[in-house]
CSV table of C-alpha atoms and ligand atoms in Angstrom, one decimal:
chain,number,residue,atom,x,y,z
A,61,MET,CA,0.0,0.0,0.0
A,62,LYS,CA,1.3,3.4,-1.0
A,63,LYS,CA,1.3,5.7,2.0
A,64,GLN,CA,0.0,9.2,2.0
A,65,LEU,CA,2.6,11.8,3.1
A,66,VAL,CA,1.3,14.0,6.0
A,67,LEU,CA,2.8,16.9,7.9
A,68,MET,CA,0.8,17.8,11.1
A,69,ASP,CA,0.5,21.2,12.6
A,70,HIS,CA,-1.3,21.2,15.9
A,71,ASP,CA,-1.7,23.9,18.6
A,72,GLY,CA,-1.2,22.0,21.9
A,73,GLY,CA,-4.7,21.6,23.2
A,74,VAL,CA,-5.9,18.4,24.9
A,75,ASP,CA,-7.7,17.5,21.7
A,76,ASP,CA,-4.5,18.0,19.7
A,77,TYR,CA,-2.5,15.4,21.6
A,78,LEU,CA,-5.4,13.0,21.0
A,79,ALA,CA,-5.4,13.8,17.3
A,80,THR,CA,-1.7,13.1,17.3
A,81,MET,CA,-2.3,9.8,19.0
A,82,LEU,CA,-4.8,8.9,16.4
A,83,LEU,CA,-2.7,9.9,13.4
A,84,LEU,CA,0.2,7.9,14.7
A,85,THR,CA,-1.9,4.7,14.6
A,86,MET,CA,-2.8,5.1,10.9
A,87,GLU,CA,-1.1,2.6,8.6
A,88,ASN,CA,-1.9,4.4,5.4
A,89,ILE,CA,-0.1,7.5,6.6
A,90,GLU,CA,3.6,8.4,6.6
A,91,LEU,CA,4.0,11.2,9.1
A,92,LEU,CA,6.9,13.5,8.1
A,93,GLY,CA,6.9,15.6,11.2
A,94,ILE,CA,4.8,17.6,13.7
A,95,VAL,CA,4.8,21.4,14.0
A,96,VAL,CA,3.4,22.9,17.2
A,97,THR,CA,1.8,26.3,16.8
A,98,PRO,CA,1.7,28.3,20.1
A,99,ALA,CA,-2.0,29.0,20.2
A,100,ASP,CA,-4.2,26.8,22.5
A,101,CYS,CA,-1.2,26.0,24.8
A,102,TYR,CA,2.0,27.2,26.5
A,103,ILE,CA,4.5,26.2,23.9
A,104,GLN,CA,7.3,24.5,26.0
A,105,PRO,CA,5.0,22.0,27.7
A,106,ALA,CA,3.1,21.5,24.4
A,107,VAL,CA,6.3,20.6,22.5
A,108,SER,CA,7.5,18.4,25.3
A,109,ALA,CA,4.2,16.5,25.7
A,110,THR,CA,4.1,16.0,21.9
A,111,ARG,CA,7.6,14.5,21.9
A,112,LYS,CA,6.8,12.2,24.9
A,113,ILE,CA,3.6,11.0,23.2
A,114,ILE,CA,5.6,10.1,20.1
A,115,ASP,CA,8.2,8.3,22.3
A,116,LEU,CA,5.4,6.3,24.1
A,117,MET,CA,4.0,5.2,20.7
A,118,GLY,CA,7.3,4.0,19.5
A,119,PHE,CA,7.9,6.5,16.6
A,120,SER,CA,10.8,8.5,18.0
A,121,HIS,CA,12.2,9.1,14.5
A,122,ILE,CA,9.4,11.6,13.8
A,123,PRO,CA,10.8,15.2,14.3
A,124,VAL,CA,8.9,17.9,16.2
A,125,ALA,CA,9.4,21.6,15.5
A,126,GLU,CA,8.3,24.7,17.5
A,127,SER,CA,6.6,27.4,15.5
A,128,THR,CA,7.3,30.9,16.7
A,129,VAL,CA,4.4,32.7,15.0
A,130,ARG,CA,2.1,35.0,17.0
A,131,GLY,CA,-1.7,35.3,16.9
A,132,ILE,CA,-3.9,38.3,17.3
A,133,ASN,CA,-6.4,37.1,19.9
A,134,PRO,CA,-4.9,34.9,22.5
A,135,PHE,CA,-6.7,31.7,23.7
A,136,PRO,CA,-7.9,31.9,27.4
A,137,ARG,CA,-5.3,30.9,30.0
A,138,LEU,CA,-7.7,28.3,31.4
A,139,TYR,CA,-7.6,26.4,28.1
A,140,ARG,CA,-3.9,26.9,27.6
A,141,ARG,CA,-2.8,25.5,31.0
A,142,ASP,CA,-4.0,22.0,30.0
A,143,SER,CA,-0.7,21.7,28.1
A,144,LEU,CA,1.1,21.8,31.5
A,145,ILE,CA,-1.2,19.1,32.9
A,146,ILE,CA,-0.7,16.7,30.0
A,147,ASP,CA,3.0,17.2,30.0
A,148,HIS,CA,3.0,16.0,33.7
A,149,LEU,CA,0.9,12.9,33.3
A,150,PRO,CA,2.7,9.9,34.9
A,151,ILE,CA,2.4,7.7,31.8
A,152,LEU,CA,4.4,10.3,29.8
A,153,ASN,CA,7.2,10.6,32.4
A,154,GLN,CA,8.5,7.1,32.8
A,155,ASN,CA,11.9,7.9,31.2
A,156,ASP,CA,14.7,10.3,32.0
A,157,PHE,CA,15.2,11.4,28.3
A,158,ILE,CA,13.0,12.3,25.4
A,159,ASN,CA,14.2,10.5,22.2
A,160,THR,CA,12.0,12.2,19.7
A,161,PRO,CA,14.1,15.0,18.2
A,162,LEU,CA,13.3,18.7,18.5
A,163,VAL,CA,14.5,20.3,15.3
A,164,ALA,CA,16.7,23.4,15.6
A,165,GLN,CA,14.7,25.3,13.0
A,166,THR,CA,11.5,27.1,13.7
A,167,GLY,CA,8.3,25.3,12.9
A,168,GLN,CA,7.6,27.6,10.0
A,169,ASP,CA,11.0,27.0,8.5
A,170,PHE,CA,10.7,23.3,9.1
A,171,MET,CA,7.4,23.3,7.2
A,172,VAL,CA,9.0,25.0,4.3
A,173,LYS,CA,11.9,22.5,4.3
A,174,VAL,CA,9.7,19.4,4.6
A,175,LEU,CA,7.5,20.5,1.7
A,176,GLN,CA,10.5,21.5,-0.5
A,177,GLU,CA,12.2,18.1,0.0
A,178,ALA,CA,9.1,15.9,-0.2
A,179,PRO,CA,9.1,13.6,-3.3
A,180,GLU,CA,5.4,14.3,-3.9
A,181,PRO,CA,2.7,16.6,-2.6
A,182,VAL,CA,2.0,16.4,1.1
A,183,THR,CA,-1.3,16.6,3.0
A,184,LEU,CA,-1.2,19.2,5.8
A,185,MET,CA,-3.2,18.1,8.8
A,186,VAL,CA,-3.9,21.3,10.8
A,187,THR,CA,-5.7,21.2,14.1
A,188,GLY,CA,-5.0,24.8,15.2
A,189,PRO,CA,-4.8,28.2,13.6
A,190,LEU,CA,-3.5,28.6,10.0
A,191,THR,CA,-0.8,31.1,11.0
A,192,THR,CA,2.2,28.8,10.6
A,193,VAL,CA,1.0,27.6,7.2
A,194,ALA,CA,0.4,31.2,6.0
A,195,LEU,CA,3.9,32.3,7.1
A,196,ALA,CA,5.5,29.3,5.4
A,197,LEU,CA,3.7,30.1,2.2
A,198,GLU,CA,4.8,33.7,2.5
A,199,LYS,CA,8.5,32.7,3.0
A,200,ALA,CA,8.5,30.2,0.1
A,201,PRO,CA,5.5,30.6,-2.2
A,202,GLU,CA,6.6,27.7,-4.4
A,203,ILE,CA,5.6,25.2,-1.7
A,204,GLU,CA,2.0,25.8,-2.6
A,205,LYS,CA,2.3,23.2,-5.3
A,206,LYS,CA,3.8,20.7,-2.8
A,207,ILE,CA,0.6,20.8,-0.6
A,208,ALA,CA,-1.8,18.2,-1.8
A,209,LYS,CA,-4.5,19.5,0.5
A,210,ILE,CA,-5.2,21.0,3.9
A,211,VAL,CA,-7.4,19.1,6.2
A,212,TRP,CA,-8.4,21.6,8.9
A,213,MET,CA,-10.3,21.7,12.1
A,214,GLY,CA,-11.8,25.1,12.0
A,215,GLY,CA,-14.6,27.4,11.1
A,216,ALA,CA,-18.4,27.6,11.8
A,217,LEU,CA,-20.5,27.8,8.6
A,218,ASN,CA,-24.2,27.8,9.5
A,219,VAL,CA,-24.0,27.5,13.3
A,220,PRO,CA,-22.7,30.0,16.0
A,221,GLY,CA,-19.0,30.1,16.7
A,222,ASN,CA,-17.3,29.1,20.0
A,223,VAL,CA,-15.7,32.4,21.0
A,224,GLU,CA,-18.0,33.4,23.7
A,225,LYS,CA,-19.1,36.9,24.4
A,226,GLY,CA,-18.3,36.5,28.1
A,227,ILE,CA,-14.7,35.9,27.2
A,228,GLU,CA,-14.5,38.3,24.2
A,229,PRO,CA,-16.9,41.2,24.7
A,230,ILE,CA,-16.3,42.8,21.3
A,231,GLN,CA,-17.5,39.8,19.3
A,232,ASP,CA,-20.8,38.8,17.9
A,233,GLY,CA,-20.4,35.1,18.7
A,234,SER,CA,-19.9,34.0,15.1
A,235,ALA,CA,-16.2,33.1,15.2
A,236,GLU,CA,-14.6,29.7,15.8
A,237,TRP,CA,-11.4,29.9,17.9
A,238,ASN,CA,-8.9,28.6,15.3
A,239,VAL,CA,-9.9,31.3,12.9
A,240,TYR,CA,-10.3,34.0,15.6
A,241,TRP,CA,-6.8,33.5,16.9
A,242,ASP,CA,-5.5,34.9,13.6
A,243,ALA,CA,-8.2,35.5,11.0
A,244,VAL,CA,-5.7,37.4,8.8
A,245,SER,CA,-3.6,34.3,8.3
A,246,ALA,CA,-6.7,32.2,7.6
A,247,ALA,CA,-7.7,34.7,4.9
A,248,LYS,CA,-4.3,34.5,3.3
A,249,VAL,CA,-4.6,30.7,3.0
A,250,TRP,CA,-8.1,31.2,1.6
A,251,LYS,CA,-6.4,33.2,-1.3
A,252,THR,CA,-4.4,30.2,-2.4
A,253,GLN,CA,-5.5,27.5,-4.8
A,254,ILE,CA,-4.9,24.7,-2.2
A,255,GLU,CA,-7.7,22.3,-1.7
A,256,ILE,CA,-9.2,22.8,1.7
A,257,ILE,CA,-11.3,20.2,3.5
A,258,MET,CA,-12.5,21.6,6.8
A,259,CYS,CA,-14.1,20.1,9.8
A,260,PRO,CA,-16.4,22.9,11.1
A,261,LEU,CA,-18.3,23.3,14.3
A,262,ASP,CA,-21.4,22.4,12.2
A,263,LEU,CA,-20.3,18.8,12.3
A,264,THR,CA,-18.3,18.6,15.6
A,265,ASN,CA,-21.4,19.9,17.5
A,266,ASN,CA,-23.0,16.6,16.7
A,267,VAL,CA,-20.2,14.4,18.0
A,268,PRO,CA,-19.7,14.9,21.8
A,269,VAL,CA,-17.3,13.3,24.1
A,270,THR,CA,-19.6,11.1,26.1
A,271,SER,CA,-19.1,9.7,29.6
A,272,GLU,CA,-20.0,6.2,28.2
A,273,LEU,CA,-17.2,6.4,25.6
A,274,VAL,CA,-14.6,7.6,28.1
A,275,GLN,CA,-15.6,4.6,30.3
A,276,LYS,CA,-15.1,2.3,27.4
A,277,MET,CA,-11.6,3.6,27.1
A,278,GLY,CA,-11.1,2.6,30.7
A,279,LYS,CA,-12.1,-1.0,29.9
A,280,GLN,CA,-9.0,-1.0,27.7
A,281,TYR,CA,-6.8,0.6,30.4
A,282,ASN,CA,-4.2,-2.2,30.0
A,283,TYR,CA,-3.4,-0.7,26.6
A,284,PRO,CA,-1.2,2.3,27.4
A,285,ILE,CA,-2.6,4.5,24.5
A,286,SER,CA,-6.2,3.8,25.5
A,287,ASN,CA,-5.2,4.6,29.1
A,288,LEU,CA,-3.6,7.9,28.1
A,289,ALA,CA,-6.6,8.8,25.9
A,290,GLY,CA,-9.0,8.1,28.7
A,291,GLN,CA,-7.0,10.2,31.1
A,292,CYS,CA,-7.0,13.1,28.7
A,293,TYR,CA,-10.8,12.9,28.2
A,294,ALA,CA,-11.4,12.5,31.9
A,295,LEU,CA,-9.7,15.9,32.4
A,296,VAL,CA,-12.2,17.6,30.1
A,297,ILE,CA,-15.4,15.7,30.8
A,298,PRO,CA,-16.8,18.4,33.1
A,299,GLN,CA,-16.8,20.8,30.1
A,300,ASP,CA,-18.9,20.6,27.1
A,301,TYR,CA,-16.3,18.8,25.0
A,302,TYR,CA,-16.6,17.6,21.4
A,303,PHE,CA,-14.4,15.6,19.0
A,304,TRP,CA,-13.0,18.6,17.2
A,305,ASP,CA,-9.4,17.8,16.3
A,306,VAL,CA,-9.8,14.1,16.5
A,307,LEU,CA,-12.9,14.1,14.2
A,308,ALA,CA,-10.9,16.2,11.7
A,309,THR,CA,-7.9,13.9,11.9
A,310,ALA,CA,-9.9,10.6,11.6
A,311,TYR,CA,-10.8,11.7,8.1
A,312,LEU,CA,-7.3,10.8,7.0
A,313,GLY,CA,-7.8,7.2,8.2
A,314,LYS,CA,-11.5,6.6,7.4
A,315,PRO,CA,-12.6,9.1,4.7
A,316,GLU,CA,-15.4,6.6,3.7
A,317,ILE,CA,-17.4,7.3,6.9
A,318,TYR,CA,-17.7,11.1,6.0
A,319,GLU,CA,-19.8,13.0,3.5
A,320,LEU,CA,-18.3,16.2,2.2
A,321,ARG,CA,-20.2,19.3,0.9
A,322,GLU,CA,-18.9,22.2,-1.1
A,323,TRP,CA,-19.5,25.8,0.1
A,324,GLU,CA,-18.4,29.2,-1.1
A,325,THR,CA,-17.0,31.1,1.8
A,326,GLU,CA,-15.1,34.2,3.0
A,327,ILE,CA,-13.1,34.8,6.1
A,328,ILE,CA,-14.0,38.0,8.0
A,329,THR,CA,-10.9,39.7,9.3
A,330,HIS,CA,-12.2,42.8,11.0
A,331,GLY,CA,-15.0,44.1,13.1
A,332,VAL,CA,-17.4,42.3,15.4
A,333,SER,CA,-17.5,39.2,13.2
A,334,GLN,CA,-13.7,38.9,13.1
A,335,GLY,CA,-12.9,35.2,12.7
A,336,ARG,CA,-16.2,34.3,11.1
A,337,THR,CA,-16.1,31.8,8.2
A,338,LYS,CA,-19.0,33.2,6.3
A,339,VAL,CA,-21.0,31.4,3.6
A,340,VAL,CA,-21.1,33.9,0.6
A,341,ALA,CA,-22.2,33.2,-2.9
A,342,GLY,CA,-19.2,33.6,-5.2
A,343,GLY,CA,-16.7,33.1,-2.3
A,344,ARG,CA,-13.7,30.8,-2.0
A,345,LYS,CA,-14.7,27.2,-2.6
A,346,ILE,CA,-14.0,24.8,0.2
A,347,GLN,CA,-15.1,21.3,1.1
A,348,ALA,CA,-16.6,20.9,4.5
A,349,MET,CA,-17.2,17.6,6.3
A,350,ASP,CA,-20.9,17.6,6.4
A,351,LYS,CA,-21.9,14.2,7.9
A,352,VAL,CA,-20.2,11.4,9.6
A,353,ASP,CA,-21.2,7.9,10.7
A,354,LYS,CA,-20.9,8.6,14.4
A,355,ASP,CA,-21.0,5.0,15.6
A,356,ALA,CA,-18.3,4.0,13.0
A,357,PHE,CA,-16.2,7.0,14.2
A,358,TYR,CA,-16.5,6.0,17.9
A,359,SER,CA,-15.6,2.4,17.2
A,360,TYR,CA,-12.7,3.5,15.0
A,361,ILE,CA,-11.0,5.5,17.7
A,362,LEU,CA,-11.6,2.8,20.4
A,363,GLN,CA,-10.1,0.2,18.1
A,364,GLN,CA,-7.1,2.4,17.0
A,365,TRP,CA,-6.2,3.2,20.6
A,366,ARG,CA,-6.3,-0.4,21.7
A,367,ARG,CA,-2.5,-0.6,21.7
B,199,CA,CA1,-6.3,22.4,18.4
């Protein structure tokens, strides 16, 4: 089987580690590296936790790079501190050393290099803001043709966003966080010809993290990866938590359980709707994950993490 080349760009939230853990189980994927964008995290623990997860899963040849981009609207501290908690979970701290390499280059330069050197176009799996991607494209525009597609968790098309007014008073509630962190960069990526397949809140709102599912992970606790996944989800179960990054990432392993739909869209970069992914006739065409076989998705992640 010919493997699909993938470069991941995540932003260090609980969901991002879980998405990484899912991606690493996929046999149809060759993962060329992971870039961590400093958005939904504190970057040092996020990079460290990512490398420890790769070690635990036995893929310590896969390099990790730290992006040094900056966003416009920071994620709340309460979300970002989860990166510190994950980095301190006992199962990730059994060894004195981390084997997975941290590359010396910045994440944005690493992205340019990986794409330039790849023998064929690479899929970008992005589960955070598009800032690192936008900057890499600015530095080396020729890499656009080396990007096969971008699979992205982001946006809210025909449902409200998740940037709450209580947190961000100058906002009309239409923005999704990954866009809102840096809508200007999202808009830059929208200007390219790259195929975009997004996993918007429209779909993720229908796929909650349920107590029943987390308890099923517990039944597999003898498997270290299922144990770690269950611990991560236990941390967030008191919140309204959905499969955001994990649902987007599962598309690479099981595209047949999804239905896509094309929309014409525009990214709003200013004003009270800053960060909105607006459906507009004549706008930039994207594919959005529209439906998913939920039971098949739940069984898929349980099965993949049984290791
Ligand atoms: Ca994320």
